[in-house]
PDB file of C-alpha atoms in Angstrom:
ATOM      1  CA  ALA A 238     -70.499 -11.793  95.210  1.00 52.00           C
ATOM      2  CA  HIS A 239     -66.824 -12.361  95.997  1.00 68.00           C
ATOM      3  CA  ASP A 240     -64.871 -11.488  99.093  1.00 74.00           C
ATOM      4  CA  GLU A 241     -61.916 -10.419  96.940  1.00 78.00           C
ATOM      5  CA  GLU A 242     -60.475  -6.922  96.798  1.00 81.00           C
ATOM      6  CA  GLY A 243     -58.265  -5.125  94.305  1.00 83.00           C
ATOM      7  CA  GLU A 244     -57.320  -6.674  90.967  1.00 85.00           C
ATOM      8  CA  LEU A 245     -59.018  -9.994  91.714  1.00 81.00           C
ATOM      9  CA  ALA A 246     -62.293  -8.202  92.431  1.00 82.00           C
ATOM     10  CA  ASP A 247     -61.996  -6.502  89.018  1.00 82.00           C
ATOM     11  CA  VAL A 248     -61.197  -9.840  87.289  1.00 83.00           C
ATOM     12  CA  PHE A 249     -64.010 -11.751  88.966  1.00 80.00           C
ATOM     13  CA  GLY A 250     -66.554  -8.950  88.570  1.00 79.00           C
ATOM     14  CA  ASN A 251     -70.066 -10.289  89.162  1.00 79.00           C
ATOM     15  CA  MET A 252     -69.129 -13.881  88.330  1.00 81.00           C
ATOM     16  CA  PRO A 253     -71.336 -16.389  90.213  1.00 81.00           C
ATOM     17  CA  ILE A 254     -69.743 -18.521  92.901  1.00 79.00           C
ATOM     18  CA  VAL A 255     -70.221 -22.281  93.205  1.00 82.00           C
ATOM     19  CA  THR A 256     -71.332 -22.834  96.776  1.00 83.00           C
ATOM     20  CA  GLY A 257     -72.196 -26.521  96.617  1.00 88.00           C
ATOM     21  CA  ILE A 258     -72.766 -29.510  94.369  1.00 90.00           C
ATOM     22  CA  GLN A 259     -75.919 -31.583  94.568  1.00 90.00           C
ATOM     23  CA  LYS A 260     -75.737 -35.181  93.381  1.00 91.00           C
ATOM     24  CA  ALA A 261     -78.928 -36.873  92.168  1.00 90.00           C
ATOM     25  CA  LEU A 262     -80.059 -40.090  93.789  1.00 90.00           C
ATOM     26  CA  PRO A 263     -79.812 -43.230  91.663  1.00 89.00           C
ATOM     27  CA  THR A 264     -82.919 -44.109  89.663  1.00 88.00           C
ATOM     28  CA  PRO A 265     -84.955 -46.735  91.476  1.00 87.00           C
ATOM     29  CA  TYR A 266     -85.711 -49.915  89.573  1.00 85.00           C
ATOM     30  CA  LYS A 267     -87.373 -53.212  90.270  1.00 84.00           C
ATOM     31  CA  LYS A 268     -85.106 -56.198  90.494  1.00 84.00           C
ATOM     32  CA  LYS A 269     -85.799 -58.751  87.787  1.00 83.00           C
ATOM     33  CA  LYS A 270     -86.945 -62.150  88.954  1.00 83.00           C
ATOM     34  CA  GLN A 271     -84.978 -65.082  87.663  1.00 82.00           C
ATOM     35  CA  PRO A 272     -87.217 -67.491  85.727  1.00 80.00           C
ATOM     36  CA  ALA A 273     -87.743 -70.851  87.368  1.00 76.00           C
ATOM     37  CA  ASN A 274     -85.564 -73.442  85.682  1.00 72.00           C
ATOM     38  CA  LYS A 275     -87.790 -76.321  84.641  1.00 64.00           C
ATOM     39  CA  GLY A 276     -85.359 -78.996  83.519  1.00 60.00           C
ATOM     40  CA  ASN A 277     -87.990 -81.648  82.839  1.00 56.00           C
ATOM     41  CA  SER A 278     -90.304 -79.421  80.825  1.00 53.00           C
ATOM     42  CA  LYS A 279     -91.676 -81.250  77.790  1.00 52.00           C
ATOM     43  CA  LYS A 280     -92.449 -78.036  75.907  1.00 54.00           C
ATOM     44  CA  LYS A 281     -89.933 -77.306  73.221  1.00 54.00           C
ATOM     45  CA  LYS A 282     -89.378 -74.007  71.526  1.00 56.00           C
ATOM     46  CA  VAL A 283     -90.542 -74.122  67.938  1.00 57.00           C
ATOM     47  CA  GLY A 284     -88.599 -72.008  65.522  1.00 56.00           C
ATOM     48  CA  ARG A 285     -85.968 -71.879  62.873  1.00 58.00           C
ATOM     49  CA  LYS A 286     -82.592 -73.257  63.855  1.00 55.00           C
ATOM     50  CA  SER A 287     -79.669 -70.891  63.586  1.00 54.00           C
ATOM     51  CA  SER A 288     -76.873 -71.734  61.202  1.00 51.00           C
ATOM     52  CA  ALA A 289     -74.428 -72.001  64.124  1.00 52.00           C
ATOM     53  CA  SER A 290     -76.443 -74.767  65.788  1.00 49.00           C
ATOM     54  CA  VAL A 291     -76.746 -76.693  62.512  1.00 47.00           C
ATOM     55  CA  ALA A 292     -73.015 -76.459  61.862  1.00 48.00           C
ATOM     56  CA  SER A 293     -72.060 -77.482  65.392  1.00 53.00           C
ATOM     57  CA  THR A 294     -74.199 -80.646  65.340  1.00 53.00           C
ATOM     58  CA  PRO A 295     -72.012 -83.650  64.507  1.00 56.00           C
ATOM     59  CA  GLY A 296     -73.149 -85.538  61.406  1.00 55.00           C
ATOM     60  CA  LYS A 297     -75.262 -82.623  60.156  1.00 57.00           C
ATOM     61  CA  GLU A 298     -72.850 -80.517  58.118  1.00 69.00           C
ATOM     62  CA  GLU A 299     -75.272 -79.537  55.338  1.00 77.00           C
ATOM     63  CA  GLU A 300     -77.657 -76.644  55.739  1.00 81.00           C
ATOM     64  CA  GLU A 301     -81.335 -77.279  55.240  1.00 84.00           C
ATOM     65  CA  GLU A 302     -82.839 -75.945  52.015  1.00 84.00           C
ATOM     66  CA  PHE A 303     -84.969 -72.851  52.622  1.00 82.00           C
ATOM     67  CA  ASP A 304     -88.660 -73.400  51.892  1.00 84.00           C
ATOM     68  CA  SER A 305     -89.960 -70.289  50.121  1.00 81.00           C
ATOM     69  CA  ARG A 306     -93.573 -71.444  49.698  1.00 84.00           C
ATOM     70  CA  THR A 307     -94.901 -69.277  52.543  1.00 85.00           C
ATOM     71  CA  LEU A 308     -93.162 -66.185  51.140  1.00 83.00           C
ATOM     72  CA  ARG A 309     -94.396 -66.904  47.625  1.00 82.00           C
ATOM     73  CA  ARG A 310     -98.000 -67.094  48.867  1.00 85.00           C
ATOM     74  CA  LYS A 311     -97.736 -63.677  50.512  1.00 87.00           C
ATOM     75  CA  TYR A 312     -95.521 -61.767  48.019  1.00 84.00           C
ATOM     76  CA  LYS A 313     -94.986 -61.710  44.275  1.00 79.00           C
ATOM     77  CA  ILE A 314     -91.516 -63.205  43.903  1.00 76.00           C
ATOM     78  CA  LEU A 315     -89.636 -63.350  40.610  1.00 72.00           C
ATOM     79  CA  SER A 316     -87.157 -66.181  40.127  1.00 74.00           C
ATOM     80  CA  GLY A 317     -85.301 -64.892  37.082  1.00 75.00           C
ATOM     81  CA  GLU A 318     -82.354 -62.548  36.817  1.00 76.00           C
ATOM     82  CA  GLU A 319     -84.438 -59.522  35.825  1.00 75.00           C
ATOM     83  CA  ALA A 320     -86.382 -57.332  38.224  1.00 76.00           C
ATOM     84  CA  TYR A 321     -88.756 -54.411  37.959  1.00 75.00           C
ATOM     85  CA  LEU A 322     -87.067 -51.158  38.917  1.00 79.00           C
ATOM     86  CA  TRP A 323     -88.331 -47.586  39.019  1.00 82.00           C
ATOM     87  CA  ASP A 324     -86.565 -45.342  36.518  1.00 80.00           C
ATOM     88  CA  ASP A 325     -86.660 -41.765  37.877  1.00 83.00           C
ATOM     89  CA  SER A 326     -85.567 -40.167  34.617  1.00 83.00           C
ATOM     90  CA  ALA A 327     -88.389 -41.822  32.644  1.00 83.00           C
ATOM     91  CA  ASP A 328     -90.897 -41.899  35.537  1.00 85.00           C
ATOM     92  CA  ASP A 329     -91.698 -45.494  34.657  1.00 85.00           C
ATOM     93  CA  THR A 330     -90.734 -49.038  35.578  1.00 82.00           C
ATOM     94  CA  ALA A 331     -87.949 -50.808  33.728  1.00 78.00           C
ATOM     95  CA  ASP A 332     -86.847 -54.442  33.541  1.00 75.00           C
ATOM     96  CA  LEU A 333     -83.126 -54.667  34.277  1.00 74.00           C
ATOM     97  CA  LYS A 334     -80.788 -57.568  34.974  1.00 74.00           C
ATOM     98  CA  ILE A 335     -79.691 -56.752  38.507  1.00 74.00           C
ATOM     99  CA  ILE A 336     -79.594 -60.225  39.993  1.00 75.00           C
ATOM    100  CA  ALA A 337     -76.751 -62.655  39.302  1.00 78.00           C
ATOM    101  CA  TYR A 338     -76.561 -66.183  40.693  1.00 78.00           C
ATOM    102  CA  ALA A 339     -73.089 -67.487  41.508  1.00 82.00           C
ATOM    103  CA  SER A 340     -73.839 -70.869  39.929  1.00 82.00           C
ATOM    104  CA  GLU A 341     -74.531 -69.189  36.570  1.00 81.00           C
ATOM    105  CA  LEU A 342     -71.531 -66.817  36.499  1.00 82.00           C
ATOM    106  CA  GLU A 343     -68.517 -67.500  34.288  1.00 86.00           C
ATOM    107  CA  PRO A 344     -65.072 -66.660  35.687  1.00 85.00           C
ATOM    108  CA  SER A 345     -62.776 -64.330  33.748  1.00 86.00           C
ATOM    109  CA  ASP A 346     -59.194 -63.175  34.210  1.00 85.00           C
ATOM    110  CA  LEU A 347     -58.589 -59.627  35.364  1.00 83.00           C
ATOM    111  CA  PRO A 348     -56.719 -57.385  32.915  1.00 82.00           C
ATOM    112  CA  ILE A 349     -53.093 -56.664  33.768  1.00 79.00           C
ATOM    113  CA  GLY A 350     -52.752 -52.895  34.204  1.00 79.00           C
ATOM    114  CA  ALA A 351     -48.987 -52.629  34.696  1.00 78.00           C
ATOM    115  CA  THR A 352     -45.907 -54.804  34.680  1.00 81.00           C
ATOM    116  CA  ARG A 353     -44.869 -56.219  38.039  1.00 78.00           C
ATOM    117  CA  LYS A 354     -41.501 -56.585  39.619  1.00 81.00           C
ATOM    118  CA  LYS A 355     -40.132 -59.966  40.703  1.00 81.00           C
ATOM    119  CA  SER A 356     -40.665 -59.066  44.386  1.00 81.00           C
ATOM    120  CA  GLU A 357     -44.417 -58.567  43.901  1.00 71.00           C
TER     121      GLU A 357
END
């Protein structure tokens, strides 16, 4: 396979030789057409406004209240602080308080674990 003689022939042995490299052609693709810009179109997109667009509008600094009526028609929604959870150890459902609303929380001071130096 090699034209080498002597020690190099022993080192190379029957190792294959790279005789050329073939590069694949780029994948063909269709060019995307740019949509026609209709500036005077009277159709407006209907959808929920993003919070960024509401905040950037002058005079409208408050977010709109979310209307949950459509979700409540489709799903069973609980409004309390307890929820049904699956308890694997008991193989049954359990009611646990896992939801906490910020408006109903009471602040508390954190316990001091160690004395601090003046520089801290």
